[in-house]
CSV table of C-alpha atoms and ligand atoms in Angstrom, one decimal:
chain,number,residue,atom,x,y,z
A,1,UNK,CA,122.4,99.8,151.5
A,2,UNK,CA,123.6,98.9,147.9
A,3,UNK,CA,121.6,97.5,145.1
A,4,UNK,CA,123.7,94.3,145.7
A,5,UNK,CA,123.4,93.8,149.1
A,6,UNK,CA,119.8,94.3,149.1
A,7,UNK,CA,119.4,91.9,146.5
A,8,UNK,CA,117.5,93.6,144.4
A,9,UNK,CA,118.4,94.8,140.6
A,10,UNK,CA,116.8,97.9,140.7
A,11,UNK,CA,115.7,100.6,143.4
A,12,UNK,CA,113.3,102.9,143.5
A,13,UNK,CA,113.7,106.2,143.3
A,14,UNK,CA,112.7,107.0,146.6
A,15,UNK,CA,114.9,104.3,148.0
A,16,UNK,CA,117.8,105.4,146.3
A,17,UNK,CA,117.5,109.1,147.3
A,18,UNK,CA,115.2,108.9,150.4
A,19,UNK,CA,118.3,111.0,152.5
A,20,UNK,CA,117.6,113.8,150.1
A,21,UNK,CA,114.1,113.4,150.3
A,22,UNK,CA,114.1,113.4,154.0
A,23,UNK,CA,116.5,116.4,154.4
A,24,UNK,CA,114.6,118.7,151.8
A,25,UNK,CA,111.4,117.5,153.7
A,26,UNK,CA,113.1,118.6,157.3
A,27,UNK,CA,114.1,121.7,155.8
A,28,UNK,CA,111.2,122.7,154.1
A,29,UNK,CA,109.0,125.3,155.6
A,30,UNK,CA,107.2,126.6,152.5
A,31,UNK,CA,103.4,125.4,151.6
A,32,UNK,CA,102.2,122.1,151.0
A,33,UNK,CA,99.7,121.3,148.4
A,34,UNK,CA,96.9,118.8,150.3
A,35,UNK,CA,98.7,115.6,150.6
A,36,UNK,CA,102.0,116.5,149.0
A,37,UNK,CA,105.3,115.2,150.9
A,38,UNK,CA,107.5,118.3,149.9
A,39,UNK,CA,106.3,122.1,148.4
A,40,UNK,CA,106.7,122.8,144.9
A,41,UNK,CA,110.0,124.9,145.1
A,42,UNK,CA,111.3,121.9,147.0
A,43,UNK,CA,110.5,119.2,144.0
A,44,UNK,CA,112.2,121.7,141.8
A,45,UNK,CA,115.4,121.2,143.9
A,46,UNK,CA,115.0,117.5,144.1
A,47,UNK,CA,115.0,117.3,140.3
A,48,UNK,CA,117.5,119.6,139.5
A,49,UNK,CA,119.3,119.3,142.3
A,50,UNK,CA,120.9,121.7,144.8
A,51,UNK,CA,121.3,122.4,148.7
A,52,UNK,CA,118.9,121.2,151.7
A,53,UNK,CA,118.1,123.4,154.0
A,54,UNK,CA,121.1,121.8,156.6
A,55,UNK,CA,123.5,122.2,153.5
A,56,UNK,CA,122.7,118.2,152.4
A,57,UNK,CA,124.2,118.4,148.8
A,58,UNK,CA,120.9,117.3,146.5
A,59,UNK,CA,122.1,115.3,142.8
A,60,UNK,CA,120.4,116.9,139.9
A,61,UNK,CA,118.6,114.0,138.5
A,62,UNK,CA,117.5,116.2,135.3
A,63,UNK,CA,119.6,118.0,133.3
A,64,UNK,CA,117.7,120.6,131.4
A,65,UNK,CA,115.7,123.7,131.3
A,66,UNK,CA,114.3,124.5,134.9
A,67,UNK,CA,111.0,126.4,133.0
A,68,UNK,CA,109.9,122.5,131.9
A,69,UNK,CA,109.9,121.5,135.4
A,70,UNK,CA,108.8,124.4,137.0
A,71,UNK,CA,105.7,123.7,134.7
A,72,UNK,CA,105.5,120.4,135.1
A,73,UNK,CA,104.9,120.7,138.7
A,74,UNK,CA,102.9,123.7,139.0
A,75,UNK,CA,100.7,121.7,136.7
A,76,UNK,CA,100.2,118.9,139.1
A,77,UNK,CA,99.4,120.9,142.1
A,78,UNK,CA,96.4,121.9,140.0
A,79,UNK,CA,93.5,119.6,139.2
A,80,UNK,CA,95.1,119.1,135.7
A,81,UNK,CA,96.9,115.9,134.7
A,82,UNK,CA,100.5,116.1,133.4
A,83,UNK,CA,101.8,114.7,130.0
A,84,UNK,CA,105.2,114.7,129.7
A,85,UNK,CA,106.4,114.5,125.4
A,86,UNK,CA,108.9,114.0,123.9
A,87,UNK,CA,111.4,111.5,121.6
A,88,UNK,CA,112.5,108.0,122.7
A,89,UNK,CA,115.5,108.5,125.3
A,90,UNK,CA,114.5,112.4,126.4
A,91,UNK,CA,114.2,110.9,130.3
A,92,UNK,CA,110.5,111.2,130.2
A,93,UNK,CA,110.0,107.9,132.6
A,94,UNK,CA,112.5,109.2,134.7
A,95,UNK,CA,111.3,112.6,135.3
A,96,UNK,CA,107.9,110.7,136.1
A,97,UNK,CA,109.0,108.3,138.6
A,98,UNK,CA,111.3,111.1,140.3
A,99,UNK,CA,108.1,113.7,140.4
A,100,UNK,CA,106.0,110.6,141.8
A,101,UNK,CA,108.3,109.9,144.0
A,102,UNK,CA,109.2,113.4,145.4
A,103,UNK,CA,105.2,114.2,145.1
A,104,UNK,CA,103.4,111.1,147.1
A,105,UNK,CA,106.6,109.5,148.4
A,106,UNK,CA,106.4,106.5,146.2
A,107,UNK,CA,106.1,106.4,142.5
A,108,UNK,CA,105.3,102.3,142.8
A,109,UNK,CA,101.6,103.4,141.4
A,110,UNK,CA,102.1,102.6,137.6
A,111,UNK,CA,100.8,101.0,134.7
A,112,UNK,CA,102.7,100.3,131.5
A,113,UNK,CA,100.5,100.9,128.7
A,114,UNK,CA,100.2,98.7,126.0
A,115,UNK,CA,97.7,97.3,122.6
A,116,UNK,CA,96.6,94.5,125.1
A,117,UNK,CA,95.6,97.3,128.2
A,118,UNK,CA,91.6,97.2,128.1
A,119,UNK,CA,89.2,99.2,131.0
A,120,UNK,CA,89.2,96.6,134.0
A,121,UNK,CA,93.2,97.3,133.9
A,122,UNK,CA,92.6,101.2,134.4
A,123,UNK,CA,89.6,101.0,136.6
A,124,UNK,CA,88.9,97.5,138.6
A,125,UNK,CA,88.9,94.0,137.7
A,126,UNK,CA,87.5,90.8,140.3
A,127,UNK,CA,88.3,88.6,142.5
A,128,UNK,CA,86.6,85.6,140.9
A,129,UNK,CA,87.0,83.1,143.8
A,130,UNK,CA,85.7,86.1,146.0
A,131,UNK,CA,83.1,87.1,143.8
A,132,UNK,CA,81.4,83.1,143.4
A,133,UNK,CA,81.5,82.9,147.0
A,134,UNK,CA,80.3,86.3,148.2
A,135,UNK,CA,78.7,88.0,145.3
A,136,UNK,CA,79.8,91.3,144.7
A,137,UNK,CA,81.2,93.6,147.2
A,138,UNK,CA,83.6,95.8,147.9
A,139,UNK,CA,86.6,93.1,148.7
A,140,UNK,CA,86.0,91.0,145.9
A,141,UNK,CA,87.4,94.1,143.3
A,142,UNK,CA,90.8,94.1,142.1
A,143,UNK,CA,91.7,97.3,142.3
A,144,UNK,CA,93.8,99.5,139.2
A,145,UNK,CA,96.9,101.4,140.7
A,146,UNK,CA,94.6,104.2,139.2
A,147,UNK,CA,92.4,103.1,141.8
A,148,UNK,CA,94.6,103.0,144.6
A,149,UNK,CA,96.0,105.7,144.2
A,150,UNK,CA,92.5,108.0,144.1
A,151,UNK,CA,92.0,106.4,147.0
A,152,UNK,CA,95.2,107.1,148.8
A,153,UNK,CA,95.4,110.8,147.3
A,154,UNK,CA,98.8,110.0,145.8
A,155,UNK,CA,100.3,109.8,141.9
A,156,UNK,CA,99.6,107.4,139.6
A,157,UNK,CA,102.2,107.4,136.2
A,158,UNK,CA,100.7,106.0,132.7
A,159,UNK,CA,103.8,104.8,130.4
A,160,UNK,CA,103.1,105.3,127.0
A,161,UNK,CA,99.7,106.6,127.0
A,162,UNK,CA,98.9,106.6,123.5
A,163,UNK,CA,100.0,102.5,123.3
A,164,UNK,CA,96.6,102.1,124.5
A,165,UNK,CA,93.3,101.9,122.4
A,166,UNK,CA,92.1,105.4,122.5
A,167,UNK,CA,88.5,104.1,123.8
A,168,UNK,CA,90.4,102.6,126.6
A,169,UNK,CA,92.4,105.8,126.9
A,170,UNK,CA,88.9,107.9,127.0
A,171,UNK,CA,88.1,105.9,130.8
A,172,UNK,CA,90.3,108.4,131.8
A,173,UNK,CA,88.1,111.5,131.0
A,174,UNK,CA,85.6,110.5,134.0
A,175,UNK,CA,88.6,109.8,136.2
A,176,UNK,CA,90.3,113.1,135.7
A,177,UNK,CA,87.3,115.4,135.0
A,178,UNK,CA,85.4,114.2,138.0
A,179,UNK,CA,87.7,112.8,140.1
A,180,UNK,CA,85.7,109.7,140.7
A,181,UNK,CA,85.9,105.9,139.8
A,182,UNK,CA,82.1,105.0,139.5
A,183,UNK,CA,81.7,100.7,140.0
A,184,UNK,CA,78.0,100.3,139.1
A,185,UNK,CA,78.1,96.6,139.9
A,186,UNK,CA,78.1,97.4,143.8
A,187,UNK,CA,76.2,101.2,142.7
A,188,UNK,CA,79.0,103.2,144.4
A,189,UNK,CA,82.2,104.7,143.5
A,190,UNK,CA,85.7,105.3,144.1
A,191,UNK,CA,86.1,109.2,145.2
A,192,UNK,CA,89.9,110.7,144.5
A,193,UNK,CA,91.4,112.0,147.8
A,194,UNK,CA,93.1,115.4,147.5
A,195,UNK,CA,96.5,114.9,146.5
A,196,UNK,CA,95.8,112.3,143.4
A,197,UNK,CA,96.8,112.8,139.8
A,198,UNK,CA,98.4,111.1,136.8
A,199,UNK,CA,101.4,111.5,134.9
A,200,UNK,CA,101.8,110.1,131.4
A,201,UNK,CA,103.9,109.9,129.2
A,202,UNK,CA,104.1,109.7,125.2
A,203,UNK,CA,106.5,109.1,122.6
A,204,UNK,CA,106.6,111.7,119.8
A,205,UNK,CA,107.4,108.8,117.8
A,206,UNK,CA,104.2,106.9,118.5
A,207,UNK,CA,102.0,109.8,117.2
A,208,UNK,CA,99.5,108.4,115.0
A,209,UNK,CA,98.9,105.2,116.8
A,210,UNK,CA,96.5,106.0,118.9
A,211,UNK,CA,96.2,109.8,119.2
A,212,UNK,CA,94.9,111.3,122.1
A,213,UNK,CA,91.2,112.4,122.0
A,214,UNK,CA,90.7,115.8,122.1
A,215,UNK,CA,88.3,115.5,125.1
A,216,UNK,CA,91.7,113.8,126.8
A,217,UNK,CA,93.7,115.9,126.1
A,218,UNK,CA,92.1,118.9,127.1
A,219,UNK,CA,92.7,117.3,130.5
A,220,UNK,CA,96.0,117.2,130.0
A,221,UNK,CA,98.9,119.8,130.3
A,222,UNK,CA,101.6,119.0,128.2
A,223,UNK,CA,105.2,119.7,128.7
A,224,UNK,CA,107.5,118.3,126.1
A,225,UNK,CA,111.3,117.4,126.9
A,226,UNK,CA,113.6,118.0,124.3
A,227,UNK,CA,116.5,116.5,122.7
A,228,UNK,CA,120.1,118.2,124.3
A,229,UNK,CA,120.5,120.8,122.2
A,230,UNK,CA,124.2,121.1,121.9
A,231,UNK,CA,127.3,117.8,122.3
A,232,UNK,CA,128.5,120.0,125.4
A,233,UNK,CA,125.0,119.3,126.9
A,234,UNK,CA,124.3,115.8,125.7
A,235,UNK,CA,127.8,114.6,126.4
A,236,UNK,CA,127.7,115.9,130.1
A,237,UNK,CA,124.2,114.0,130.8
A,238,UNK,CA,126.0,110.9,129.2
A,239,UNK,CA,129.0,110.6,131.3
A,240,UNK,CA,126.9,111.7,134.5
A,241,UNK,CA,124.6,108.8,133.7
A,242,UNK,CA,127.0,106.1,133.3
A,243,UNK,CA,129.1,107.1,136.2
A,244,UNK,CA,126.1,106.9,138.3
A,245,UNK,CA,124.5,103.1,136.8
A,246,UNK,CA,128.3,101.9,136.3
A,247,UNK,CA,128.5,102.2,140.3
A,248,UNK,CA,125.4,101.8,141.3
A,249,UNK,CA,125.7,98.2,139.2
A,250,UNK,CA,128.9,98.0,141.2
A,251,UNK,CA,131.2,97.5,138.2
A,252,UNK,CA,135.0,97.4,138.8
A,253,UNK,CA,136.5,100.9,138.3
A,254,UNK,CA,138.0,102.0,135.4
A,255,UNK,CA,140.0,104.8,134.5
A,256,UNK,CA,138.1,108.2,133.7
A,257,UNK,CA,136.6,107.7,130.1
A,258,UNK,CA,134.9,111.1,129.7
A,259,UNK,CA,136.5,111.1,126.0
A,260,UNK,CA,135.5,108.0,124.8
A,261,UNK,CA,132.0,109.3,125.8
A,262,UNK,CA,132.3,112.6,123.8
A,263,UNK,CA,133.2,110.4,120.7
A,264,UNK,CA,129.7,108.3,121.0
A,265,UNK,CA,127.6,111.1,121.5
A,266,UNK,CA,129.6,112.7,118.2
A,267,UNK,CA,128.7,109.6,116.4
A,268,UNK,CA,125.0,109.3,117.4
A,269,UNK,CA,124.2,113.2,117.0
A,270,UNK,CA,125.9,113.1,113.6
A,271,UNK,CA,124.1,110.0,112.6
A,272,UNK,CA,120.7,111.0,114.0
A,273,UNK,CA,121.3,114.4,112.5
A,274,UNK,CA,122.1,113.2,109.2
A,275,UNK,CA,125.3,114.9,108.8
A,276,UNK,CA,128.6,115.7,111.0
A,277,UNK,CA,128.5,118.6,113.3
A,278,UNK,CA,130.5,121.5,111.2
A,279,UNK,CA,127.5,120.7,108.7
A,280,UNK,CA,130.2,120.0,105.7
A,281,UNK,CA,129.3,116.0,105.1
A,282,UNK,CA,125.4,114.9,104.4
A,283,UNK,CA,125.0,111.1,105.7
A,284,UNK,CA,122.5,108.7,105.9
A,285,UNK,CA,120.3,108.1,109.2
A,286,UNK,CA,120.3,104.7,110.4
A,287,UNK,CA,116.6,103.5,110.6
A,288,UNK,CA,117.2,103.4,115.1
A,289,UNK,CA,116.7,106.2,117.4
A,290,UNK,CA,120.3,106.8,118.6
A,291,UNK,CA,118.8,108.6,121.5
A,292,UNK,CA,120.7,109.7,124.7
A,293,UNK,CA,119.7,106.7,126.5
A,294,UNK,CA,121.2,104.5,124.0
A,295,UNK,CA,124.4,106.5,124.1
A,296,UNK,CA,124.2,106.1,128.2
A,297,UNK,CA,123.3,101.6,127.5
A,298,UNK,CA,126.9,102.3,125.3
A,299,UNK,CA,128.7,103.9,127.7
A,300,UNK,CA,128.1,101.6,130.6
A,301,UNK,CA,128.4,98.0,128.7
A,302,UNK,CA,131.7,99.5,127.1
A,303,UNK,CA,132.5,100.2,130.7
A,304,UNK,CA,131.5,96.7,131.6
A,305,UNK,CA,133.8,94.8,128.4
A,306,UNK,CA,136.7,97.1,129.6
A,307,UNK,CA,136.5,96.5,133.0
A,308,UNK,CA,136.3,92.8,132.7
A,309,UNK,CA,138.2,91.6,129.7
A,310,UNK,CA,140.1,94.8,129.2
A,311,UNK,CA,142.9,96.3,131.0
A,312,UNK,CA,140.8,99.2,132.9
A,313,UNK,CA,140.9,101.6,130.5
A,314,UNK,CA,137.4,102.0,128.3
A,315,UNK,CA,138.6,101.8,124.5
A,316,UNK,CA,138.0,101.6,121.0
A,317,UNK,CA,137.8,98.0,121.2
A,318,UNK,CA,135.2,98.6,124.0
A,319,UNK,CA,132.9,101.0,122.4
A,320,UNK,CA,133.2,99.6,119.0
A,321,UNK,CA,130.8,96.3,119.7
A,322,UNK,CA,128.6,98.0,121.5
A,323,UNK,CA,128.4,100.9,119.4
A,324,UNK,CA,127.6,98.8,116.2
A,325,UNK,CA,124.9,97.0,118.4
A,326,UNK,CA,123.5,100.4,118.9
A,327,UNK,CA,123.2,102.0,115.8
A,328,UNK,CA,122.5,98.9,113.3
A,329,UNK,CA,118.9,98.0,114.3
A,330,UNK,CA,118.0,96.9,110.5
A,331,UNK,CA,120.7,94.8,109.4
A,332,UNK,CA,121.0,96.0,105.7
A,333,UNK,CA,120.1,99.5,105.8
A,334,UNK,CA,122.0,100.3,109.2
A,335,UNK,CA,125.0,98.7,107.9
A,336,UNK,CA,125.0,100.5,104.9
A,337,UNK,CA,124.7,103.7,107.1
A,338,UNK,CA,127.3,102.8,109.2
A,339,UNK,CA,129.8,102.1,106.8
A,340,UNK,CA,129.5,104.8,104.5
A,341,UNK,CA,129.7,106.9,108.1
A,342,UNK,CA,132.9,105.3,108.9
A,343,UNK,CA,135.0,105.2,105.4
A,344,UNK,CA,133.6,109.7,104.7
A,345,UNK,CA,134.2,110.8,108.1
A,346,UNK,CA,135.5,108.2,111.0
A,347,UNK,CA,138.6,106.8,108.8
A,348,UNK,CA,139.8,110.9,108.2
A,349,UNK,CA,138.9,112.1,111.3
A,350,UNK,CA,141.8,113.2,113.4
A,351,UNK,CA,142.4,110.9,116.6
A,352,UNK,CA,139.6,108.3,115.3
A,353,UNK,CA,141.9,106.1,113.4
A,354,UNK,CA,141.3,103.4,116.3
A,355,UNK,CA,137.7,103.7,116.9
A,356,UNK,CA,138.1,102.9,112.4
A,357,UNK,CA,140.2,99.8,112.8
A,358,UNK,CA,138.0,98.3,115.3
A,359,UNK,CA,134.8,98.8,114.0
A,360,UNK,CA,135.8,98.0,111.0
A,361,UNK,CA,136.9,94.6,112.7
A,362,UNK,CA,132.9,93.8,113.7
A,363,UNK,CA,131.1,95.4,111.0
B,401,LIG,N1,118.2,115.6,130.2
B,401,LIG,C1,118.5,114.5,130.9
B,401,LIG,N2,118.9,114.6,132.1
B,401,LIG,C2,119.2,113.5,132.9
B,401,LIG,N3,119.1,112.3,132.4
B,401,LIG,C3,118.7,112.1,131.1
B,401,LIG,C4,118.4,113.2,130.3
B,401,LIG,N4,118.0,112.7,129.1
B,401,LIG,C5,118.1,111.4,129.2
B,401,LIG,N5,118.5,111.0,130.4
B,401,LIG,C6,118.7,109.6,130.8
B,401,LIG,O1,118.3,108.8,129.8
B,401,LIG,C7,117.8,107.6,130.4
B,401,LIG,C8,116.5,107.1,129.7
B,401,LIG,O2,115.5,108.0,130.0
B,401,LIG,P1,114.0,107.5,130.0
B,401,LIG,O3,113.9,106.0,130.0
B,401,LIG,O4,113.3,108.2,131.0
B,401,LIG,O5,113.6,108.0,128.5
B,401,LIG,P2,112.1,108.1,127.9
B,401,LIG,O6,112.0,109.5,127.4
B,401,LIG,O7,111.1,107.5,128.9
B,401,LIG,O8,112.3,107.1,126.7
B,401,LIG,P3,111.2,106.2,125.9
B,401,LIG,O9,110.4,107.1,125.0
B,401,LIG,O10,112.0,105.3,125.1
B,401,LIG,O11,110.4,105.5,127.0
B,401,LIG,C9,117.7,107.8,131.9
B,401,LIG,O12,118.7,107.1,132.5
B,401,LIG,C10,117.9,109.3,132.1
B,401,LIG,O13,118.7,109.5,133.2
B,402,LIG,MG1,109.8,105.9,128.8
């Protein structure tokens, strides 16, 4: 069913791909960790993608080094947790709800981590109607997706771990080192079925705000996603990615804009980079993080001006908006950036003389 005919904006993951799932899951006669819907070797397909065992064509979701996932999944069918690392945009949130999902067959169990999270949000909170009327007991708790998923043996993802207060953070060590939830209130506790673990992820960029204790993150293995190394690489993830939220948001076609997409992901490396590609030209780095998943955001809305106020073709005029949206985040600095980018290297630059004259027009 499509996203628009079921109503809903977004899908999960394993509702968008549960015919892979399924089909790798048919197919797949190899070992099982205790509770697991698929075997290791069989995640590692899902992710990257690949063949079914009945020759059902599997999309790579991630497009990277296969060590990193290997890792990152031999590491869950341990009793360690995984932290995935890594700057803003590296797909870190993606490769969690895709390893959840592949793992426990749902990747619903998630908390988004944040200043404001405190310890009844990772471990239990109550029913206060419940609780008056009853006293304490086992149905008045509100239970943490941390909970419920001990419980149910499946994975539970933490978004931006080190958001948190790092005394909040440490509830975590009983959790993960014992594998049990203790509720003194009702003197019991919540034992972790086989099968349960947690993903989190950090930002490399949030390092200092609440660093991890060391006791945490000795429970932690930690595999850190790069950057793409090369434009080849980052351009290829770019123009897969927009092709695939372009039609999944069921935008009107448009003709194939794979160029236009090389010459943002020029732009952003050489900005982020401080300096154009051959090396020859130093710049200044806007103050944003020009990551790969802004690149993608550009990509699609440029799809969506062209498609609907354009003539089908994605453009200068189309990028050039969204482009400026992207990279100026600070309104003086980011300008400046921008336009002493565009007058030393987009104004000389050999087939750029549009993407110039319309920038120019909304700088
Ligand atoms: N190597 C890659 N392979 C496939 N997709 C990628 C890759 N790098 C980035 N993406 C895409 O970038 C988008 C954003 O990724 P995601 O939100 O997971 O980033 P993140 O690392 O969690 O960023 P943040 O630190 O801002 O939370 C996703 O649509 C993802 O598909
Ligand atoms: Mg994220």
């Amino acid at each position: 069913m499509s996203k628009l005919a079921s109503g809903r904006i977004r899908l999960s993951a394993e509702e968008i791909y549960a015919h892979e799932l399924s089909a790798l899951a048919a197919g797949d006669k190899l070992a099982r960790p205790a509770n697991w819907r698929l075997s290791p070797k069989a995640i590692v397909t899902y992710i990257l993608g690949g063949k079914a065992a009945d020759g059902t064509p599997i999309s790579a979701k991630y497009v990277g080094n296969r060590r990193l996932i290997e890792t990152a999944v031999a590491t869950l069918a341990t009793d360690r947790a995984l932290l995935l690392l890594g700057l803003p945009g590296t797909a870190k949130s993606w490769v969690s709800e895709h390893l959840a999902a592949a793992i426990s067959g749902s990747s619903q169990r998630m908390i988004q981590c944040t200043a404001g999270t405190d310890e009844n949000h990772i471990r239990y909170g109550w029913n206060y109607a419940l609780l008056l009327a009853k006293g304490p007991s086992r149905e008045a708790l509100v239970k943490s997706p941390v909970a419920r998923a001990m419980e149910e043996g499946t994975i539970v993802r933490l978004e931006e771990l080190t958001r948190m207060g790092s005394d909040v953070q440490d509830t975590l060590i009983t959790i993960l080192s014992e594998k049990t939830m203790p509720i003194p209130e009702l003197n019991d506790a919540i034992e972790a079925k086989r099968g349960f673990n947690v993903i989190a992820t950090a930002n490399n960029r949030d390092k200092g705000v609440n660093d991890l204790s060391s006791a945490l993150k000795r429970r932690f293995n930690v595999v850190v996603l790069p950057s793409p190394a090369t434009l080849e690489e980052e351009t290829g993830i770019v123009v897969k990615r927009v092709l695939e939220i372009g039609s999944s948001l069921e935008l009107p076609p448009i003709r194939p804009a794979d160029e236009e997409l090389v010459r943002v992901v020029t732009l952003f490396r050489e900005l982020r980079d401080g300096k154009t590609l051959n090396g020859k030209t130093k710049l200044k780095s806007p103050t944003g993080s020009l990551s790969t998943a802004e690149a993608i955001s550009v990509g699609v809305s440029a799809w969506a001006s062209a498609a609907h106020f354009g003539d089908g073709a994605m453009t200068a005029e189309s990028l050039a908006s969204n482009l400026v949206g992207a990279v100026v985040k600070d309104p003086v600095q980011d300008t400046v950036a921008l336009q002493e980018y565009l007058e030393s290297v987009v104004r000389t630059r050999d087939g750029w003389s549009d993407l110039y004259s319309a920038i120019r027009e909304v700088l």
